[in-house]
XYZ file of C-alpha atoms in Angstrom:
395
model
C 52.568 68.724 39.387
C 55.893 67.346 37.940
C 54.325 63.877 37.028
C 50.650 65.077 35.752
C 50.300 68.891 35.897
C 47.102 68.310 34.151
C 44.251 70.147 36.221
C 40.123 69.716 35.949
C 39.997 65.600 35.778
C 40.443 63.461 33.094
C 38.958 65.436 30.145
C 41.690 67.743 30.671
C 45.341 67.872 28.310
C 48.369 66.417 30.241
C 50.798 68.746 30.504
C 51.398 71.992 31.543
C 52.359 75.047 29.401
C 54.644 77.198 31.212
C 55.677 80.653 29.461
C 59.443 81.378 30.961
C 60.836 84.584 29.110
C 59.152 87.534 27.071
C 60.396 85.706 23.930
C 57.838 83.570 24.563
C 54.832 85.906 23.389
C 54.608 86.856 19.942
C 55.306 90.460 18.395
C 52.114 91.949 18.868
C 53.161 94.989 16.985
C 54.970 94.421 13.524
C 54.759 98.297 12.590
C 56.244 99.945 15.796
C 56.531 103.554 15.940
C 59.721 105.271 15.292
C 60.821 107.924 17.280
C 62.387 111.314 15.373
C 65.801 109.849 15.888
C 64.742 106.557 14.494
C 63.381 107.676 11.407
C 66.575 111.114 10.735
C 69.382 107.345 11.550
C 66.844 105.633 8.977
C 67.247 108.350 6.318
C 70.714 108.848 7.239
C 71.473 104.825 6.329
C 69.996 104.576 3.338
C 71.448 107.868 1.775
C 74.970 106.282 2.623
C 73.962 102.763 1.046
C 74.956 101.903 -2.545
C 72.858 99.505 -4.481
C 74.454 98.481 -8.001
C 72.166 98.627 -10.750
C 71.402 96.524 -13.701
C 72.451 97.651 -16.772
C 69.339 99.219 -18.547
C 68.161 96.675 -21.270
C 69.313 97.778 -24.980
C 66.450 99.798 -26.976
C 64.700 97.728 -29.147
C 65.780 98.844 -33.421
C 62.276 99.602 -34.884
C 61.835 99.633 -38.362
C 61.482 102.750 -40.353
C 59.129 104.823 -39.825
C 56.834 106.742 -42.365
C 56.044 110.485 -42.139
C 54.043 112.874 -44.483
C 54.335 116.137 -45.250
C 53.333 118.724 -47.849
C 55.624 119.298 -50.356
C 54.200 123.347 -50.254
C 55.759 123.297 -46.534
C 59.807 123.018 -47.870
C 60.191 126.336 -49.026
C 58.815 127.939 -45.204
C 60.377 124.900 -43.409
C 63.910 125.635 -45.217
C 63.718 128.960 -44.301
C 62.903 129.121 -40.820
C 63.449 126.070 -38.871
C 61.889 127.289 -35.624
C 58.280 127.352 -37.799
C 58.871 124.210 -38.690
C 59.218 123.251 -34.697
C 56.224 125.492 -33.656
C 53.983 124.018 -36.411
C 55.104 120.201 -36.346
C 55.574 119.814 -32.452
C 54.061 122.718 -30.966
C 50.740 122.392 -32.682
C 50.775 125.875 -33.657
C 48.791 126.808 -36.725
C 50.082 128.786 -39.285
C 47.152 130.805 -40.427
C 47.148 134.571 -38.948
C 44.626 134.490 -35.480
C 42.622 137.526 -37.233
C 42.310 139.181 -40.667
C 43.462 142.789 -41.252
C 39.695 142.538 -43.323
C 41.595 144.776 -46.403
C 41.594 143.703 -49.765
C 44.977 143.386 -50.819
C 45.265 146.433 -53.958
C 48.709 147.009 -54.081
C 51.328 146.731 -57.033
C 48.867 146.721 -59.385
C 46.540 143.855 -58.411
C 42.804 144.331 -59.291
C 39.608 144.953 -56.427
C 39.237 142.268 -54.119
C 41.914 139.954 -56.120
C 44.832 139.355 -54.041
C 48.490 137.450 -55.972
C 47.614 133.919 -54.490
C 43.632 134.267 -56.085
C 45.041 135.656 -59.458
C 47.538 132.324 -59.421
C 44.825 130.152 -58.418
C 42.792 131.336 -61.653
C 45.156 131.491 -64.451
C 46.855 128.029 -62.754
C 43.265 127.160 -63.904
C 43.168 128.471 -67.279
C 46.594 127.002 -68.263
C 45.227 123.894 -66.812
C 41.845 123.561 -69.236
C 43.175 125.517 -71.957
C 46.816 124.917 -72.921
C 47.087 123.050 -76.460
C 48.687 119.867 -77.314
C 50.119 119.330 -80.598
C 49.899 115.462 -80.509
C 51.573 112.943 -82.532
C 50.304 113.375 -85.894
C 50.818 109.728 -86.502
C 53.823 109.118 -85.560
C 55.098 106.845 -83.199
C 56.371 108.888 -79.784
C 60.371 108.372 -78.997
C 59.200 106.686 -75.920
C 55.885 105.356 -74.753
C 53.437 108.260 -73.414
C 50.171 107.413 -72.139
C 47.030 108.160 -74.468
C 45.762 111.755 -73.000
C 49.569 112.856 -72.812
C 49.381 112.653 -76.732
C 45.873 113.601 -77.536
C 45.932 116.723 -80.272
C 43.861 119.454 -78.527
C 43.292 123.093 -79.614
C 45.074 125.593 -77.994
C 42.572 128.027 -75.903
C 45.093 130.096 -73.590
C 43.962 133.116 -74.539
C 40.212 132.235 -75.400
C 37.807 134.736 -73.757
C 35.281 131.743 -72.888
C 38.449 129.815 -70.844
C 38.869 133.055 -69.019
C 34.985 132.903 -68.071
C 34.681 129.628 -67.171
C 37.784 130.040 -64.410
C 36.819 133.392 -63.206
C 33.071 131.810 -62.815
C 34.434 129.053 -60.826
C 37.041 131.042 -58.546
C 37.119 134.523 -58.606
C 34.400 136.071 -55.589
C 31.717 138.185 -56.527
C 33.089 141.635 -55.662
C 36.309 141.428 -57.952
C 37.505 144.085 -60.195
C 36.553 141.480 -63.153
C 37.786 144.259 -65.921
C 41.154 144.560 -64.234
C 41.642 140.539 -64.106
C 40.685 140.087 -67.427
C 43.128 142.416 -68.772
C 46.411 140.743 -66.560
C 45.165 137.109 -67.583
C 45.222 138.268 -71.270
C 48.653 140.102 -71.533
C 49.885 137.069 -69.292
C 47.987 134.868 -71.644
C 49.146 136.209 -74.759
C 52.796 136.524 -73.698
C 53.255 132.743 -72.933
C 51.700 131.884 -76.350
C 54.338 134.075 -78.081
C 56.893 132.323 -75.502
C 58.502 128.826 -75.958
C 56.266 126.833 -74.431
C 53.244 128.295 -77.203
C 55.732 127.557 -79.971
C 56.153 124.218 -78.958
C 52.498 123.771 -78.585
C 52.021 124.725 -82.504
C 55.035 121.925 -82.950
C 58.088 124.380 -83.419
C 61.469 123.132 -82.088
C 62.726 125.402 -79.060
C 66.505 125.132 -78.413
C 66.421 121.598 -80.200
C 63.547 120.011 -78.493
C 60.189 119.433 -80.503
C 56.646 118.246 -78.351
C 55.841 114.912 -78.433
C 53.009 115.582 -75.043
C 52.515 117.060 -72.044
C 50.185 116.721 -69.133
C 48.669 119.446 -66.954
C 48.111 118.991 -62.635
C 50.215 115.712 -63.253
C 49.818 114.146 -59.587
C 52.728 112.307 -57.724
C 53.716 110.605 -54.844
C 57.135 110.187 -53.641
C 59.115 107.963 -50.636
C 62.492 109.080 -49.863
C 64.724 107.194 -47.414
C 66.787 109.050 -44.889
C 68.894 108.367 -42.154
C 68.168 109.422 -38.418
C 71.085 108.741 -36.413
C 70.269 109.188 -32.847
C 66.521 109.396 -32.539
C 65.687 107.823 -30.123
C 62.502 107.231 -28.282
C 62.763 107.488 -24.495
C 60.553 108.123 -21.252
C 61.280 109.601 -17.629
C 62.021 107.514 -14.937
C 63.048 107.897 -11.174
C 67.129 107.078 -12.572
C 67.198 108.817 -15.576
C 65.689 108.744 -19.118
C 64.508 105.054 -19.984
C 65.477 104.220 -23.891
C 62.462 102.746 -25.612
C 62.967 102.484 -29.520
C 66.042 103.107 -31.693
C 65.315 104.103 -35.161
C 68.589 104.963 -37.818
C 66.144 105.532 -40.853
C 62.869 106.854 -41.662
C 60.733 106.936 -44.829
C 59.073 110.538 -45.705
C 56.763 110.633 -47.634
C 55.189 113.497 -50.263
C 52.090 113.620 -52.372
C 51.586 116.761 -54.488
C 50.722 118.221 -58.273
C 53.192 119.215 -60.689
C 51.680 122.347 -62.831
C 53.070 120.854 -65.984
C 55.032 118.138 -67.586
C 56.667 118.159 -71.161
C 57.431 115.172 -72.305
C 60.092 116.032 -75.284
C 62.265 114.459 -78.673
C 65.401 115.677 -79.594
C 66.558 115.945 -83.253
C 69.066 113.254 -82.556
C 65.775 110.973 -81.273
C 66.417 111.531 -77.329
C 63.615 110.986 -75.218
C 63.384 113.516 -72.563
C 60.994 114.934 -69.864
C 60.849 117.916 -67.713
C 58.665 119.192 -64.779
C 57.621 123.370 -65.195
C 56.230 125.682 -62.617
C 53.466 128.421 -63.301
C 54.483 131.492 -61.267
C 52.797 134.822 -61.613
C 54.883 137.139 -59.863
C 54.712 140.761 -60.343
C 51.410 139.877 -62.360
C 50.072 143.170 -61.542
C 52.719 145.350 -63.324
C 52.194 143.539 -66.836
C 50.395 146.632 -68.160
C 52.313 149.662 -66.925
C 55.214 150.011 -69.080
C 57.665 148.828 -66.710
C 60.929 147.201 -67.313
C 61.584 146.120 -63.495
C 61.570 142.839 -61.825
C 60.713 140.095 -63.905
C 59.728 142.381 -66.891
C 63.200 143.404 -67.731
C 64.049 140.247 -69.363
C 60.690 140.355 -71.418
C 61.788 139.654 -75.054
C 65.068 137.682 -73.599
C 65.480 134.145 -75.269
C 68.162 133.070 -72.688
C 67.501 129.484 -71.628
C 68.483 129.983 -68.015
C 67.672 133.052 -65.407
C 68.696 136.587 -67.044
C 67.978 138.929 -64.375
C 68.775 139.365 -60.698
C 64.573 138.720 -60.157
C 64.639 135.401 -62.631
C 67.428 133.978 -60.203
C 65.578 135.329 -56.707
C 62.633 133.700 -58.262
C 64.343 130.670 -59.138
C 66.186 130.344 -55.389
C 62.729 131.194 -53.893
C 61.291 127.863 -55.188
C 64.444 125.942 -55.478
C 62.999 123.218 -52.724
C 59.527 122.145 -54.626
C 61.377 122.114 -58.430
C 63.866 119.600 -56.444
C 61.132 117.354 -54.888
C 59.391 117.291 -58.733
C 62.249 117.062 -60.206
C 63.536 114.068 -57.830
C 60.025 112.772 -58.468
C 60.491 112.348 -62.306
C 63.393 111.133 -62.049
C 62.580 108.303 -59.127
C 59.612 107.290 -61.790
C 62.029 107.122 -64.690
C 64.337 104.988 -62.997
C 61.907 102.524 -62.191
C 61.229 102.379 -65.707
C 64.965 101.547 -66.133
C 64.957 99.293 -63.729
C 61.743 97.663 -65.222
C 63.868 97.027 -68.615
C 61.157 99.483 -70.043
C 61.917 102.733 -72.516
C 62.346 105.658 -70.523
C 63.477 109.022 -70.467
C 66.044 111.321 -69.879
C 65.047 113.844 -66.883
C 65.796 118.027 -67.743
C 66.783 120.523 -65.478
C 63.289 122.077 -64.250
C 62.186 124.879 -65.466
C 59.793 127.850 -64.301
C 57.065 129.087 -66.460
C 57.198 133.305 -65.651
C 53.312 134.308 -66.470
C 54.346 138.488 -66.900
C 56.796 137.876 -70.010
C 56.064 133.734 -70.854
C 59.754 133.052 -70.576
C 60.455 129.719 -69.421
C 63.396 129.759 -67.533
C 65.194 126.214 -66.567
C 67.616 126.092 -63.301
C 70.977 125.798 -63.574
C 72.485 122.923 -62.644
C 74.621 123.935 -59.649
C 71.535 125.949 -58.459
C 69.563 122.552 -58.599
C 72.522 120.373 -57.223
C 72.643 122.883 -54.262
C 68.763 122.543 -53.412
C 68.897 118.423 -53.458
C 71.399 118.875 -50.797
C 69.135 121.380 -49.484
C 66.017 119.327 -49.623
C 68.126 116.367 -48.526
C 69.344 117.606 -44.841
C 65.819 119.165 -44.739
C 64.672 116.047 -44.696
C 66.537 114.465 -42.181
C 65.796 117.518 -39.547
C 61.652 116.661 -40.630
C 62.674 113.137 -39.212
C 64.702 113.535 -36.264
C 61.963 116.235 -35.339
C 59.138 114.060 -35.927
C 60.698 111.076 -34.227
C 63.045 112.589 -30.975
C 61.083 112.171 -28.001
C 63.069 114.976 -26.699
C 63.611 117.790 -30.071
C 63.696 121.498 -27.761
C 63.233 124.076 -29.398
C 67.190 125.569 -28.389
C 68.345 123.047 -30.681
C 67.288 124.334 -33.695
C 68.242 127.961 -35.145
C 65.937 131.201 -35.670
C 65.541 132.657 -38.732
């Protein structure tokens, strides 16, 4: 056996395999099974181990991003930021779950015609029948397109104008006696007010009509910065940052009511954006002096009563987006090397005495700032991956 161990003749390997320790046989079992002790001295080791992690990769810097919104939600937004939360990130709608079923009669309001139906229609009327002077051949202070300039008779208070909008969007069960009779008074009162002189080309406080433009449509981007927002997602060692973003784009589309486009006797080219409102519409034919109605008569240029200047806060966010709006389309004129004009303090148009009453100017610088850090919440909100609700105040 030691010189030739081979066994079974010739066609047999030389050689003998001898197996001398258990090391010799292979692991037959790679997954052997741990005993309780095993696994608890397992556990126990790798709680006490320390691995050293890499440093999480920077997030990447996106570019800006663009976000919409309606230039009708600033005023609610301003006011209560926790609605703006439940509506832009909760998906909560804003529209009651059920209707009380009641027509809305009080403070004066006709049958079946609630304030926001009664707006609607005489936004209409002021919309088809409002006048326009036009040029009378001469040559505007700075260019205006064609239908800003176009001489058109004045039919605010024409019975057939009040028809044709009451046809189109009153509903059939409306107290149409009761809404003829606001829409007149309301009708006749603005075309006694400045904004019907300057129609029949009388100068109001040194500013003469060179054309105007009803439902004027606009879009506006405004940059903002969003420090901080930062897009992230959950992982087993913490929150993983995804995207940086330090400024955002929002962006508005909406309708101003009306735009006067305006020459001063010294030949200064101005513009201004005016609000319809038709507050307290209901009380025009009563007799009373309260509210709005007690500065009926008042040729003051800016608010005269306590309810001019609650009015005028109330709606201080949209008059600074159209205002901001004019004036962001004027300076690209500038810019452009081309004639442009000077942007007014905007103004609101009160329907129950036709006073036109422009903001004052620390009232308007106070809303920009306003609108401004509105703004940058809508964006941090929009973009945060993480925005709870705790951070942001109820109303």
């Amino acid at each position: 056996m030691f010189s030739n161990a081979s066994l079974g003749g010739d066609a047999t390997l030389s050689g003998m395999l001898v197996l001398h320790h258990p090391d010799c046989f292979g692991d037959a079992d790679e997954f052997p099974v741990l005993t309780p002790l095993q696994r608890i001295e397992r556990l126990d080791d790798a709680a006490r181990s320390t691995v050293v992690a890499e440093d999480p990769p920077a997030p990447r810097q996106d570019p800006p991003a663009r976000i919409r919104i309606s230039p009708s939600k600033l005023p609610v937004f301003q006011e209560c930021q926790r609605r703006q939360w439940f509506e832009t990130r909760g998906g909560l709608s804003p529209e009651p779950i059920a209707s009380g079923g009641q027509a809305h009669s009080s403070k004066g309001m006709p049958d079946n015609v609630d304030p926001a139906t009664l707006g609607t229609v005489f936004h209409r009327i002021l919309e088809i029948g409002i006048g326009n002077p036009g040029l009378d051949g001469e040559l505007a202070s700075s260019p205006l397109p064609a239908s800003w300039t176009e001489r058109r008779e004045d039919h605010l208070s024409d019975p057939e104008t009040h028809s044709t909008a009451f046809t189109e969007l009153l509903p059939p069960d409306a107290d149409l006696e009761r809404t003829r009779l606001l829409v007149e008074s309301m009708a006749e009162r603005i075309g006694s007010g400045p904004l019907g002189r300057m129609v029949e080309r009388q100068s109001v406080n040194d500013h003469r009509l060179e054309g105007l433009r009803t439902e004027m449509p606009f879009h506006i981007a405004l940059d903002v910065e969003t420090i901080d927002s930062v897009r992230q997602r959950w992982s087993p060692e913490g929150p993983e940052l995804l995207a940086s973003m330090d400024q955002a784009t929002i962006e508005m589309s909406g309708i101003i009511d009306l735009v006067l486009c305006t020459v001063t006797s010294s030949g200064d080219s101005t513009i201004r954006a005016v609000d319809l409102k038709t507050e307290d519409a209901g009380l025009i034919d009563n007799d009373s002096s309260e509210g709005l109605l007690e500065t009926l008569g008042s040729e003051d240029a800016g608010p005269a009563c306590e309810a001019e200047l609650e009015l005028l806060s109330k709606h201080r966010m949209q008059l600074a987006l159209y205002y901001q709006a004019l004036k962001s389309i004027e300076d690209a004129r500038k810019a452009a090397d081309l004639n442009c004009r000077t942007v007014l303090l905007p103004a609101i148009l009160v329907g129950v005495t036709g006073r036109m009453v422009e903001y004052p100017k620390e009232m308007l610088d106070q809303a920009s700032q306003e609108l401004e850090e509105l703004l940058v919440r809508t964006a941090g909100m929009a973009l945060a991956s993480d925005a709870p609700l705790s951070d942001f105040d109820r109303l």
